[in-house]
């Protein structure tokens, strides 16, 4: 049965007002996202779910990018919930180090450039060989620092109250995600959270958090998370 003319006009007016408000950006910044599974959650609630899921993953891979006094830093990390870990750490001209932590023991293997930047006494003998790093080895300490996902999640956790939903990637994207941003006195942060399956944290950008271990220096850091719950074994290298 047709709606009365007055009711139809009112419905049309409401729909037009909503369209205009959306087009002009007049809706609340934290209006509920229209895409499942986060339609009924606020942005802080979404981020907290992502933190919980990412912490609970049995294993995870991380790609870390930041800077240090020795140049750009890139680390490829695989770690599990028991603390087993492998890291490949590259520091520009300072060189490259591989690190394995298994059974509570840390082993490292460095190229010649990394050993020279660490003022090693016998570069030729040590290059390419697995050793237990000496106490105070800042490169090994930095690499091992990245073994713990909480190194990064712990920086985000206190900031969740500032979270605001931004956008959801278009259907058909390789990894559908909701982008959430926030800001504190430290600067603006950004997180991309999976919208397909468990709410894992996929990408994280922090204005501070790339701490150069032992120096107190901090820098912006970007982390990509992947390989959640995939089988992972850190094998003891031959020394």
PDB file of C-alpha atoms in Angstrom, residues 22 36 71 79 83 87 94 98 103-104 130 143 174 185 215-216:
ATOM      1  CA  UNK A  22      28.008  12.215   4.737  1.00  0.00           C
ATOM      2  CA  UNK A  36      31.365  -6.232   9.495  1.00  0.00           C
ATOM      3  CA  UNK A  71      71.469   4.576   9.640  1.00  0.00           C
ATOM      4  CA  UNK A  79      58.849 -15.528  16.954  1.00  0.00           C
ATOM      5  CA  UNK A  83      59.982 -16.796  23.196  1.00  0.00           C
ATOM      6  CA  UNK A  87      65.992 -12.210  13.502  1.00  0.00           C
ATOM      7  CA  UNK A  94      76.811  -0.919   9.701  1.00  0.00           C
ATOM      8  CA  UNK A  98      71.453 -12.947  12.148  1.00  0.00           C
ATOM      9  CA  UNK A 103      66.088 -22.760  24.706  1.00  0.00           C
ATOM     10  CA  UNK A 104      66.876 -19.502  26.470  1.00  0.00           C
ATOM     11  CA  UNK A 130      77.767 -18.400  14.981  1.00  0.00           C
ATOM     12  CA  UNK A 143      67.991  -7.730  17.533  1.00  0.00           C
ATOM     13  CA  UNK A 174      44.607  -8.998  -0.697  1.00  0.00           C
ATOM     14  CA  UNK A 185      51.579  14.381  22.592  1.00  0.00           C
ATOM     15  CA  UNK A 215      71.094   4.364  24.087  1.00  0.00           C
ATOM     16  CA  UNK A 216      67.692   5.755  25.003  1.00  0.00           C
TER      17      UNK A 216
END
